[in-house]
Amino acid sequence: MSSKELRKKFLDFFKNKDHNIVKSSSLLPNDSSVLFTTAGMQQFKEYYLDKKSPYGNKVASCQKCFRTSDIEEVGDERHLTFFEMLGNFSFGDYFKKEAIYFAKEFLDTLNLKIDYVTVFEGDGEIQKDVDSYNVWKELGFSEEKNNLIFKGRDENFWGPTGEEGPCGPTTEIYINGIEIWNLVFNEYFQDKNKKLTLLKKKGVDTGMGLERLSMIVQNKPTIFETDLFLPIIKEIENQFNLKYENNNYYFRIIADHIKSAVFLISENIYPSNIERGYILRRLIRRAIRYGKLMNLPSGFLLPLAKKVIEIYKDVYCEIKLSENNILTVILNEEEKFEKTLNKGLKQFEKIAKKKEITGEEAFHLYDTYGFPIELTKELADEKNIKVDIGGFYNFFKKHQEVSRKGVEAKFGGIGKNADYNATRLHTATHLLQSALREVLGESVRQMGSDINSFRLRFDFSFPRKLTNEELQKIEGIVNQKIKEDLEVKREEMSYEKAIRFGALSFFKEKYPPKVSVYSIGDFSKEICAGPHVKKTSELKKFKIIKEESSGANIRRIRAVLE
Ligand code: SER
């Protein structure tokens, strides 16, 4: 049975049990304490608490998930960074008995035999999960039969995601010795201080990895032989005339990382040196490094990315919609890293003659050759030498402070002495950013700005050259807004409110708790220190004079006012 059929079979099964089928949410969660969506329940987190679920109290989904916690394990038979999680959920509706019965029935429909199950054994704080134990017993599982095992908090207690949230004991189902389905019974709320309180409504959150399920149903030795991966592995074989052998974990790492990269880019994440962009960069660079170990030629990731797109484009429309964007970003990042990788590896060999790599040396590898610290650490581990990670971060912080000061000097509030022309150009910059987003999409983000009395310069994230039509359109929109003579308004509010209000932000970590937000009619809203003109008509006429690259995936526009 194909993975496509399995996805459908799961969702149909729960639809027949009166569940509402909900689409996968984005890989970028609303919860700001986590970088990525790591579980199916995340989009439903609030419905376990007081908030009413707009989907009803029984739902099921197939959720895109991304976790870096297992990155070192990727390459064995069953660990991945990106995966799809099938899940059924109850918010105060059914509880343990139904959840366990549903799971058993679904696996029966696939003719799968459960090896054994695990149940929470209890500890000083939380009781043993006798209820789950009794349900399993009805279904023929017990300690005596050697198909039920009690386990502790480390294994059979789940959550919360992020800093706080619902959590509870779990019961887990194993087939062929592999954990395949995790049934979480959300009974508690854990707060930021790790204090547990009972939830008002009891909930169910289950998660079953589609890749593992496919591996078992398709009777494959590893997830990499399932139809969710084999086309990528085959593509490496065919393109580069190589043979995949079962234990070749380089193939697997590359296949995993390119898949994750494709999904992250489809959500408008671009390689960068911070947060999500950094993780994307790390994945692509790690894949390239393994490619080098296999002697794959430059540009090898591109055909593989195409394969990933082929596998998923009918399942997730964002993959189809951003196909060109995905390929351009991968190509750019590959080119960028290829340039420095060999030199960096030589440099590494030089410094790796000693017992330890200093923080400064690791920083040099990062800053000059683009080696993520994790890559340096991996290379060092292979040679059994140490890296001073703490020292690296000290250098890293110092460097960030220096560049931030530079940015502030260039950009941060134009200052009271700014002449009127610079103020007009500053307002024009806000109009430009909104116009760019209107024409090129919401993924456009400010990456830098520089204004003097004569011109504005604006850097933004975008993976390719703009066409003349696009530039004309953007210029036209800005001039239209100038004509509309919109009012420029300033309001003070908390940072959180500003973000909720939809204001664009730049260098998030720098903002104080209270910020000022400038809006221009309904067209633009930005957190900004000002100053600005009062009415857009003061800008008279806007003209773009140049569009060029300003680094990988960054474009730069220079513009003037009449
Ligand atoms: N949230 C649980 C997990 O991620 C079950 O869905 O395993």
XYZ file of C-alpha atoms in Angstrom, residues 63 68 102 109 111 118 203 327 339 384-385 554:
12
model
C 0.731 17.093 10.137
C 16.310 18.792 14.996
C -9.575 3.153 17.818
C -7.675 -2.940 9.323
C -3.570 -6.511 9.353
C 3.903 0.347 27.081
C -7.852 15.315 26.085
C 15.194 25.422 -6.541
C 33.064 28.341 -2.877
C 38.569 12.582 18.176
C 39.586 16.125 18.985
C 19.111 39.241 -0.708
